[in-house]
Every structure is written in C-alpha cells, then in structure tokens.
PDB file of C-alpha atoms in Angstrom:
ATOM      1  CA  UNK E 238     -33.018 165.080 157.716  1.00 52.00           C
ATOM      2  CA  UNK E 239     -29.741 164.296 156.179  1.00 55.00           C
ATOM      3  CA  UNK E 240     -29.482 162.922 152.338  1.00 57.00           C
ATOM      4  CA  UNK E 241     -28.616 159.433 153.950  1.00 55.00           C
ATOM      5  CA  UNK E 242     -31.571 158.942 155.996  1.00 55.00           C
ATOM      6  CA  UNK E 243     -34.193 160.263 153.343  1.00 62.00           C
ATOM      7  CA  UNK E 244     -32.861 157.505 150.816  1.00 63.00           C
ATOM      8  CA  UNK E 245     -32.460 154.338 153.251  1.00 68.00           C
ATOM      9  CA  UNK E 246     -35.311 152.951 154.627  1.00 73.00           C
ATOM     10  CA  UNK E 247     -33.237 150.906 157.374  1.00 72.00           C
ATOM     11  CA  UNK E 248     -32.659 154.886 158.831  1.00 74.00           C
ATOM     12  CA  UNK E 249     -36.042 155.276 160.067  1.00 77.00           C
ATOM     13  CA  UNK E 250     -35.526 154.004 163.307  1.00 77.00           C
ATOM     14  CA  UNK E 251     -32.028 156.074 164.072  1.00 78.00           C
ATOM     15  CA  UNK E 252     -33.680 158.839 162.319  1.00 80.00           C
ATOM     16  CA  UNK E 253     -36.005 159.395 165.245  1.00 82.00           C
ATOM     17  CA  UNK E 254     -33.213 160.053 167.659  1.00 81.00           C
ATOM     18  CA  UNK E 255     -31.101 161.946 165.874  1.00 82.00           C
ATOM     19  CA  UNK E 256     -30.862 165.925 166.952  1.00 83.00           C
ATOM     20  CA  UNK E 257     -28.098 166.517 164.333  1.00 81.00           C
ATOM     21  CA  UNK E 258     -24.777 164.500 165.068  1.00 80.00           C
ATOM     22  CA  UNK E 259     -25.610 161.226 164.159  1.00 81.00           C
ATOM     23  CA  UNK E 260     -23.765 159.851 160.463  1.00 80.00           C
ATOM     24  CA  UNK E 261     -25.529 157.573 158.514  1.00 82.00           C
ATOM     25  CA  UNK E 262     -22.940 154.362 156.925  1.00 85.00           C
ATOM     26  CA  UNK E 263     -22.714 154.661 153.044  1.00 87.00           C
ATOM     27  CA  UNK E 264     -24.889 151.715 151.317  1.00 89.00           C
ATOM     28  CA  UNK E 265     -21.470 149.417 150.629  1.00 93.00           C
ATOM     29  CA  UNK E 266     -20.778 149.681 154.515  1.00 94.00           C
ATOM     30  CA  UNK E 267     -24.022 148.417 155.593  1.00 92.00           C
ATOM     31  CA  UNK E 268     -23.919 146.099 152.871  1.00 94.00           C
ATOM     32  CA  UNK E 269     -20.621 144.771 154.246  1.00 97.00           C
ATOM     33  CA  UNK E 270     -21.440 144.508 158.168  1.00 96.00           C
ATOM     34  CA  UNK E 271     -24.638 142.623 157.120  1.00 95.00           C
ATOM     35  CA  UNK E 272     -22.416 140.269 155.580  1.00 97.00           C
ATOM     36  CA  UNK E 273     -19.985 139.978 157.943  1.00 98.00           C
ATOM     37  CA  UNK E 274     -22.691 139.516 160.417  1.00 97.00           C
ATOM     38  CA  UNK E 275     -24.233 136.966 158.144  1.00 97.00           C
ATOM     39  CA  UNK E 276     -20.789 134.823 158.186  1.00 97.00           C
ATOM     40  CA  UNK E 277     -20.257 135.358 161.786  1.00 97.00           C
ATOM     41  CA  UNK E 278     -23.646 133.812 162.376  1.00 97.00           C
ATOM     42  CA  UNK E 279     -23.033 130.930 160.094  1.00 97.00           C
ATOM     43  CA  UNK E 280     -19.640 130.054 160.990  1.00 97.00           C
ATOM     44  CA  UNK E 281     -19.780 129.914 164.797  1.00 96.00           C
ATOM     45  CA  UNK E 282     -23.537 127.923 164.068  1.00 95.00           C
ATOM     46  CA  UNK E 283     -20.951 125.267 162.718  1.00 96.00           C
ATOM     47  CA  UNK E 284     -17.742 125.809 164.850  1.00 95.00           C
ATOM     48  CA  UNK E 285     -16.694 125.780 168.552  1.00 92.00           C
ATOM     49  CA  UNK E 286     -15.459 128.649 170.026  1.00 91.00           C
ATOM     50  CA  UNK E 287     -11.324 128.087 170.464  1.00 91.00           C
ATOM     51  CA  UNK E 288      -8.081 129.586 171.089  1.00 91.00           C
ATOM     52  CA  UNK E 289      -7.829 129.936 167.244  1.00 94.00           C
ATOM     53  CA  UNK E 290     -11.409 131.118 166.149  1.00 94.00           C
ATOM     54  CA  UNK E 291     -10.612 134.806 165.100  1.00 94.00           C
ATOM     55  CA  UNK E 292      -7.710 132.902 162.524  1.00 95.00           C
ATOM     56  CA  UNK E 293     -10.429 130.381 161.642  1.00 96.00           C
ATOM     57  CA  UNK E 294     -13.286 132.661 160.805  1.00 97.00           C
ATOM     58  CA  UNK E 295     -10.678 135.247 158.835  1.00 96.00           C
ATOM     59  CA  UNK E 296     -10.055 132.367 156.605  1.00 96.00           C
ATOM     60  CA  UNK E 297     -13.901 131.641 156.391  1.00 96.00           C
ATOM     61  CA  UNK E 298     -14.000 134.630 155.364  1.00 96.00           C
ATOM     62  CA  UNK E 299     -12.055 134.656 152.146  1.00 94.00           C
ATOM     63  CA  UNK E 300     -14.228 132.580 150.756  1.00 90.00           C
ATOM     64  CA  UNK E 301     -17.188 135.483 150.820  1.00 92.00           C
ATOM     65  CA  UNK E 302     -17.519 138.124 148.603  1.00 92.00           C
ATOM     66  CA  UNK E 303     -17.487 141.235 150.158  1.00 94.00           C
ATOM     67  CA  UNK E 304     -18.478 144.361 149.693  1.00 92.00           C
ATOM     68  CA  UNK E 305     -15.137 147.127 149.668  1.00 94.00           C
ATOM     69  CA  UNK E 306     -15.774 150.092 151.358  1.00 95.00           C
ATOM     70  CA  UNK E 307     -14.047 153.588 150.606  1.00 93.00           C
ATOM     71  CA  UNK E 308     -12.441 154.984 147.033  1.00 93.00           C
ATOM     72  CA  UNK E 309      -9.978 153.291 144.943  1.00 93.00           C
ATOM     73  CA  UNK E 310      -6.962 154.493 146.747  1.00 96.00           C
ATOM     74  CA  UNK E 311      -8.255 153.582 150.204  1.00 95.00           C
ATOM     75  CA  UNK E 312     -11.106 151.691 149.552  1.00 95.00           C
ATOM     76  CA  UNK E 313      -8.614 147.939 150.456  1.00 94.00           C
ATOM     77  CA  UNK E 314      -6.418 148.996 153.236  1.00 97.00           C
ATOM     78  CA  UNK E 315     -10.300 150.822 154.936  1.00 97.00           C
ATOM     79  CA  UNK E 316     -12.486 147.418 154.055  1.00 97.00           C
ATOM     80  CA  UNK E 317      -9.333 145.611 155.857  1.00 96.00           C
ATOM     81  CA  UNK E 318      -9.775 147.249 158.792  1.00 97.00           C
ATOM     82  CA  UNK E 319     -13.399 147.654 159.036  1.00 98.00           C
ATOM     83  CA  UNK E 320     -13.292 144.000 158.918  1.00 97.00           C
ATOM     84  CA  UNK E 321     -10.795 143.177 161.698  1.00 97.00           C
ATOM     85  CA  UNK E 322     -12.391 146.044 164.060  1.00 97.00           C
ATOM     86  CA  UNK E 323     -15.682 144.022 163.574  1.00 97.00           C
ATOM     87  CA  UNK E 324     -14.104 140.473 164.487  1.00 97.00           C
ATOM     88  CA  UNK E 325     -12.429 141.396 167.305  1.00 97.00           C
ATOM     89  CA  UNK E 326     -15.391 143.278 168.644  1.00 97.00           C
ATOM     90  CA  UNK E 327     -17.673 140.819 167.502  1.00 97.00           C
ATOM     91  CA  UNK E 328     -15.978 138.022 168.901  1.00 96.00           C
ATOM     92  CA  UNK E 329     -14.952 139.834 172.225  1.00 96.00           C
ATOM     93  CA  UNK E 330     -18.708 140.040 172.704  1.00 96.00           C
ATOM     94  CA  UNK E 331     -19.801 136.228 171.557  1.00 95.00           C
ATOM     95  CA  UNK E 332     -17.026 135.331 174.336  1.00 94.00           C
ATOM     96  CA  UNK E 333     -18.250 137.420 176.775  1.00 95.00           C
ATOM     97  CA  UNK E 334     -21.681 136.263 175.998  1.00 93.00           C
ATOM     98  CA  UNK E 335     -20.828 132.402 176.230  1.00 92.00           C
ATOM     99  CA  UNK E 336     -18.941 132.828 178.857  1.00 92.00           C
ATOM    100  CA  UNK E 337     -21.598 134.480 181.203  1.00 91.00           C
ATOM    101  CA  UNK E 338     -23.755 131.318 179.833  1.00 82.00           C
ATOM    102  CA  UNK E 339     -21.410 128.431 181.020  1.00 83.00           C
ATOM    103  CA  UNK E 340     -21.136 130.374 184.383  1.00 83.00           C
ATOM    104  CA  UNK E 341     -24.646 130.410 184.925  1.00 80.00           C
ATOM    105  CA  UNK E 342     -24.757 126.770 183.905  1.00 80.00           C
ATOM    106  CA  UNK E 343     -22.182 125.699 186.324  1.00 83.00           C
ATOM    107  CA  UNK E 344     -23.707 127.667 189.347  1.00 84.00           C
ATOM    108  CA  UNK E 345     -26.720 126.086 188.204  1.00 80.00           C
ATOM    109  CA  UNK E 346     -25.305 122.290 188.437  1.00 81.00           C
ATOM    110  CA  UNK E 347     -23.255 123.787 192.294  1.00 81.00           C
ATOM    111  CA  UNK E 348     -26.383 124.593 193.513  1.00 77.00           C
ATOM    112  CA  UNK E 349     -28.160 121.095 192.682  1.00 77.00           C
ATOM    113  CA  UNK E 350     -25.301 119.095 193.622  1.00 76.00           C
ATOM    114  CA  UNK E 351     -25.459 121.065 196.936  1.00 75.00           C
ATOM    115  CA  UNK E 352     -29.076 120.756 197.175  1.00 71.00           C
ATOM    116  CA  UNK E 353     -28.482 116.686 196.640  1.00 70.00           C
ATOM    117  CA  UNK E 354     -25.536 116.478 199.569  1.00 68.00           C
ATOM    118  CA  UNK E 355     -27.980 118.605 202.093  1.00 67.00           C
ATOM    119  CA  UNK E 356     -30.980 115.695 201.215  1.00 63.00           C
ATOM    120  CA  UNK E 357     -28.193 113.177 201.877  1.00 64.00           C
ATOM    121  CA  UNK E 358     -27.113 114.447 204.745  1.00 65.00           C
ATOM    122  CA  UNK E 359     -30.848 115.193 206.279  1.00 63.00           C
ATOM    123  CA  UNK E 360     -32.033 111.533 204.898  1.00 59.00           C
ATOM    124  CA  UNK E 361     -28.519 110.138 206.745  1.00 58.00           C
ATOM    125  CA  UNK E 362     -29.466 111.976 210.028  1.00 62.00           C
ATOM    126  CA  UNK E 363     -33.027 110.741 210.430  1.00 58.00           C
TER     127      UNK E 363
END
C-alpha cells in the first residue's frame, strides 16, 4: 500500500481497487478540490446558470482562500490550472446535468398537453 493511502483515511475506499497504478492527490490537492467543490455548490445554490457563469463563479472565487498546490516555482501557474480544468469540467457536467432535467420536464408537460387535446377531442366527438 503506497505511503499516501496508509496516511489518509479518505483512501480507504480507492485503496480497495487499486492493483498498483492508481496515485493518491497530495493533502493540499484534496484540500483544494473540496473547496472548489464547496464554492461550486454554494454559488450555483444562489445563481442561475448563464452564458457568463464560468466568468461569474471565477470571480466568486477570488474571494476564497485556497489552498496552492505544487512547489514554490510552480506551485501558482499548477493551482491556476487545476482550478480552470475543474470549472470547465465541472460546469460542462452541471450543464449537461440541467439540461437532461429541463428536457425531461418539457417532454413531461408535451405529453400532458397531448394527453389534454386527445380528452378534448374524444369529449368533442361523443
């Protein structure tokens, strides 16, 4: 079991399905995707998803501390793009997601207001 896993308790899970290849994050990366998670969670609770929200919830995001990841040479331009990899993927899938949920909503309301024209029609026909 790698030096990671032993020390983090959050491993245990991956640990059991790991044959050798998997890498463990460092403590300051999980530190900052729980965060960024965190924000995500709290800022689109409290916002509308719009042509600007990536902009909008970058900006959100300055006012978080959050944890840098990497060494002192790196350790800015690596948090930097950690942190737009996550957004976009993050926010690619919360689209996806809501999307999906609006379709299902309006095939939902089709297939009433068909069901209402068909008792119309059959009431009209009587």
């Amino acid at each position: 079991m790698p030096l990671q896993a032993e020390s983090n308790c959050n491993a245990t899970l991956t640990n059991q399905f790991n044959h050798g290849g998997l890498l463990y994050p460092s403590d300051a990366l999980e530190k900052l995707i729980t965060k960024l998670e965190n924000a995500f969670t709290v800022f689109f609770s409290r916002n509308k998803l719009h042509a600007e929200s990536l902009v909008s919830f970058l900006l959100f995001l300055q006012g978080h501390e959050l944890e840098k990841v990497g060494c002192i040479e790196h350790g800015r331009k690596l948090t930097s793009a950690i942190i737009k990899f996550y957004a976009l993927t993050r926010l690619h899938f919360f689209t996806k997601a809501t999307n999906k949920s609006l379709s299902s909503k309006r095939e939902k309301q089709k297939a009433l207001e068909n069901a209402a024209v068909s008792v119309r029609c059959s009431v009209l026909f009587m």
